[in-house]
Amino acid sequence: MSIALRCRCGKLRGQVDETRVAARAVCYCKDCQAYGHFLGSGVLDEAGGTEVAATLPAAVRFEAGLEHLACMSLSPKGLYRWYASCCRTPVGATPRDPRSSYVGLVRACLDAPDAELARTLGPLRCRTQTATATKPVASSGLSTVWVVVKVGAMLMKARLGGGYRNNPFFRPHSDEPVKPVQVLSLEERKALTP
């Protein structure tokens, strides 16, 4: 079973293996908020959160429009944050080291109704970094611990089994991303933080 991955204008398209998604969460950290401001409207929820589906890069398959995939980073050591350059739809965030086999796919690129995501990926139970939300948001407490354990097990299995090597965001047998990375200056980064 798969979920369609699609940018808003439809030029970048692919599939996500729903069986390999570990959890859904909403992150309210300042970096996710800056990424949302970098891309423009329609990324952040009313409290400044970004919903993500935690999965393995191997679960993602791009089918069309790869020329529109773009990458940025909020700092020289920050996460790689991927998006569709054609319409500035967020795609997800990956660590800089492909051996850390993780991608947090942003809800905006998952082409499925909320009810379908809840049915196939499970309910949205985890809210992280709630102290930096722009409005009051309840912390998810023990649900966060469960998500960390589940994602950690997924990463460990990919690392030990070699599954981390199948990563569409990096060149084969390399730690080089498939696209050039736009690293923001400190001034550019500060301008994105309200």
Tab-separated table of C-alpha atoms in Angstrom:
chain	number	residue	atom	x	y	z
A	1	MET	CA	0.000	0.000	0.000
A	2	SER	CA	1.212	3.495	-0.714
A	3	ILE	CA	0.279	7.116	-0.235
A	4	ALA	CA	0.751	9.580	-3.064
A	5	LEU	CA	3.446	12.199	-2.578
A	6	ARG	CA	2.619	15.326	-4.556
A	7	CYS	CA	3.542	19.000	-4.546
A	8	ARG	CA	0.718	21.550	-4.749
A	9	CYS	CA	1.062	22.129	-8.487
A	10	GLY	CA	1.556	18.425	-9.262
A	11	LYS	CA	4.948	18.652	-10.987
A	12	LEU	CA	6.798	16.691	-8.283
A	13	ARG	CA	5.153	13.311	-7.680
A	14	GLY	CA	5.932	10.037	-6.024
A	15	GLN	CA	4.786	7.389	-3.573
A	16	VAL	CA	5.362	6.623	0.104
A	17	ASP	CA	5.172	3.074	1.430
A	18	GLU	CA	2.678	3.509	4.260
A	19	THR	CA	3.814	0.312	5.973
A	20	ARG	CA	7.205	1.900	6.682
A	21	VAL	CA	5.908	5.043	8.411
A	22	ALA	CA	6.717	4.776	12.113
A	23	ALA	CA	4.589	7.625	13.452
A	24	ARG	CA	2.946	10.978	12.876
A	25	ALA	CA	3.844	14.040	14.916
A	26	VAL	CA	3.564	17.813	14.980
A	27	CYS	CA	6.744	19.765	15.701
A	28	TYR	CA	6.619	23.330	17.021
A	29	CYS	CA	10.384	23.979	17.143
A	30	LYS	CA	11.832	27.284	15.959
A	31	ASP	CA	13.640	25.560	13.073
A	32	CYS	CA	10.444	24.035	11.674
A	33	GLN	CA	8.783	27.430	12.028
A	34	ALA	CA	11.669	29.104	10.158
A	35	TYR	CA	11.401	26.467	7.408
A	36	GLY	CA	7.675	27.193	7.153
A	37	HIS	CA	8.315	30.938	6.868
A	38	PHE	CA	11.009	30.288	4.231
A	39	LEU	CA	8.461	28.418	2.088
A	40	GLY	CA	5.540	30.779	2.679
A	41	SER	CA	1.905	30.191	3.486
A	42	GLY	CA	0.169	26.887	4.033
A	43	VAL	CA	2.962	25.063	5.864
A	44	LEU	CA	2.433	25.864	9.553
A	45	ASP	CA	-0.714	25.250	11.567
A	46	GLU	CA	-2.358	27.989	13.658
A	47	ALA	CA	0.115	27.383	16.530
A	48	GLY	CA	3.221	27.327	14.319
A	49	GLY	CA	3.433	23.527	14.047
A	50	THR	CA	4.478	21.322	11.167
A	51	GLU	CA	2.908	17.878	10.884
A	52	VAL	CA	5.359	15.185	9.807
A	53	ALA	CA	5.273	11.469	9.093
A	54	ALA	CA	8.451	9.810	10.396
A	55	THR	CA	9.715	7.207	7.954
A	56	LEU	CA	12.718	5.774	6.173
A	57	PRO	CA	13.991	7.456	3.003
A	58	ALA	CA	13.746	3.992	1.393
A	59	ALA	CA	9.964	4.285	1.769
A	60	VAL	CA	9.942	7.255	-0.641
A	61	ARG	CA	9.937	6.832	-4.405
A	62	PHE	CA	9.923	9.853	-6.708
A	63	GLU	CA	8.164	9.203	-10.015
A	64	ALA	CA	8.106	12.556	-11.806
A	65	GLY	CA	9.437	16.068	-11.532
A	66	LEU	CA	12.689	15.307	-9.726
A	67	GLU	CA	14.140	18.399	-11.408
A	68	HIS	CA	11.883	20.430	-9.088
A	69	LEU	CA	13.232	18.874	-5.878
A	70	ALA	CA	15.292	21.477	-3.998
A	71	CYS	CA	17.200	21.508	-0.736
A	72	MET	CA	17.980	24.144	1.861
A	73	SER	CA	19.485	24.233	5.322
A	74	LEU	CA	18.955	26.792	8.059
A	75	SER	CA	22.640	26.616	9.057
A	76	PRO	CA	25.917	24.996	7.955
A	77	LYS	CA	25.246	22.009	10.235
A	78	GLY	CA	21.442	21.947	10.181
A	79	LEU	CA	19.106	19.368	8.713
A	80	TYR	CA	18.598	19.193	4.975
A	81	ARG	CA	15.106	20.518	4.322
A	82	TRP	CA	13.620	19.430	1.020
A	83	TYR	CA	10.879	21.130	-0.985
A	84	ALA	CA	9.418	21.457	-4.475
A	85	SER	CA	10.916	24.556	-6.077
A	86	CYS	CA	8.054	24.843	-8.565
A	87	CYS	CA	5.448	25.783	-5.927
A	88	ARG	CA	7.431	25.810	-2.626
A	89	THR	CA	5.649	22.772	-1.204
A	90	PRO	CA	7.607	21.267	1.695
A	91	VAL	CA	8.647	17.641	1.239
A	92	GLY	CA	10.612	16.746	4.357
A	93	ALA	CA	13.757	16.926	6.440
A	94	THR	CA	16.694	14.523	6.528
A	95	PRO	CA	19.874	14.403	8.594
A	96	ARG	CA	23.059	15.383	6.775
A	97	ASP	CA	24.441	11.874	7.232
A	98	PRO	CA	22.511	9.375	5.072
A	99	ARG	CA	23.483	6.570	7.463
A	100	SER	CA	20.938	8.133	9.836
A	101	SER	CA	18.152	6.758	7.707
A	102	TYR	CA	15.313	9.151	8.499
A	103	VAL	CA	12.997	11.531	6.718
A	104	GLY	CA	10.231	13.515	8.345
A	105	LEU	CA	7.773	13.935	5.473
A	106	VAL	CA	5.717	17.096	5.824
A	107	ARG	CA	1.943	16.600	5.737
A	108	ALA	CA	1.579	19.168	2.936
A	109	CYS	CA	3.157	16.778	0.397
A	110	LEU	CA	1.065	13.741	1.323
A	111	ASP	CA	-1.825	13.633	-1.117
A	112	ALA	CA	-4.448	11.964	1.071
A	113	PRO	CA	-7.342	13.177	3.212
A	114	ASP	CA	-6.794	13.401	6.979
A	115	ALA	CA	-9.165	10.481	7.591
A	116	GLU	CA	-7.160	8.238	5.264
A	117	LEU	CA	-3.872	9.177	6.955
A	118	ALA	CA	-5.395	8.438	10.365
A	119	ARG	CA	-6.603	5.063	9.092
A	120	THR	CA	-3.375	4.029	7.346
A	121	LEU	CA	-0.686	5.702	9.487
A	122	GLY	CA	-2.460	5.834	12.814
A	123	PRO	CA	-3.732	8.792	14.792
A	124	LEU	CA	-1.711	11.922	15.382
A	125	ARG	CA	-0.641	11.486	19.012
A	126	CYS	CA	2.709	13.240	19.340
A	127	ARG	CA	3.312	16.972	19.694
A	128	THR	CA	6.909	18.040	20.283
A	129	GLN	CA	8.633	21.291	21.227
A	130	THR	CA	5.307	22.704	22.417
A	131	ALA	CA	7.057	25.340	24.560
A	132	THR	CA	7.920	27.248	21.369
A	133	ALA	CA	4.443	27.051	19.817
A	134	THR	CA	2.959	30.426	18.922
A	135	LYS	CA	-0.252	29.549	20.817
A	136	PRO	CA	-0.796	27.264	23.812
A	137	VAL	CA	-0.556	23.586	22.831
A	138	ALA	CA	-0.813	20.618	25.173
A	139	SER	CA	2.250	18.385	25.325
A	140	SER	CA	1.733	14.759	24.378
A	141	GLY	CA	3.743	13.366	27.307
A	142	LEU	CA	4.203	9.592	27.165
A	143	SER	CA	3.116	9.439	23.530
A	144	THR	CA	6.329	11.263	22.652
A	145	VAL	CA	8.389	8.585	24.410
A	146	TRP	CA	6.564	5.889	22.429
A	147	VAL	CA	7.283	7.709	19.147
A	148	VAL	CA	10.974	8.152	20.009
A	149	VAL	CA	11.302	4.428	20.769
A	150	LYS	CA	9.465	3.409	17.587
A	151	VAL	CA	11.496	5.750	15.356
A	152	GLY	CA	14.733	4.722	17.095
A	153	ALA	CA	13.999	1.043	16.418
A	154	MET	CA	13.269	1.874	12.764
A	155	LEU	CA	16.598	3.722	12.424
A	156	MET	CA	18.563	0.951	14.140
A	157	LYS	CA	17.053	-1.725	11.891
A	158	ALA	CA	17.890	0.299	8.749
A	159	ARG	CA	21.442	0.907	9.958
A	160	LEU	CA	22.187	-2.684	10.956
A	161	GLY	CA	20.434	-4.214	7.946
A	162	GLY	CA	21.943	-1.818	5.405
A	163	GLY	CA	18.558	-0.369	4.409
A	164	TYR	CA	19.945	3.130	4.877
A	165	ARG	CA	21.731	2.781	1.534
A	166	ASN	CA	18.432	3.108	-0.362
A	167	ASN	CA	17.943	6.858	-0.052
A	168	PRO	CA	16.505	8.987	-2.882
A	169	PHE	CA	17.770	12.188	-1.241
A	170	PHE	CA	21.465	11.229	-1.553
A	171	ARG	CA	23.636	10.052	-4.421
A	172	PRO	CA	24.286	6.274	-4.368
A	173	HIS	CA	27.230	5.214	-2.178
A	174	SER	CA	27.818	8.821	-1.141
A	175	ASP	CA	26.939	11.334	1.551
A	176	GLU	CA	26.333	13.944	-1.162
A	177	PRO	CA	22.722	15.130	-1.529
A	178	VAL	CA	21.102	14.724	-4.956
A	179	LYS	CA	20.601	18.486	-5.184
A	180	PRO	CA	22.772	21.482	-4.271
A	181	VAL	CA	22.046	22.778	-0.764
A	182	GLN	CA	21.154	26.419	-0.185
A	183	VAL	CA	22.598	27.194	3.264
A	184	LEU	CA	21.058	30.305	4.784
A	185	SER	CA	23.253	32.977	6.306
A	186	LEU	CA	22.741	33.919	9.941
A	187	GLU	CA	20.980	37.110	8.825
A	188	GLU	CA	18.650	35.187	6.499
A	189	ARG	CA	17.901	32.714	9.277
A	190	LYS	CA	17.127	35.489	11.777
A	191	ALA	CA	14.765	37.129	9.286
A	192	LEU	CA	12.658	33.949	9.259
A	193	THR	CA	12.207	33.859	13.026
A	194	PRO	CA	9.261	35.974	14.158
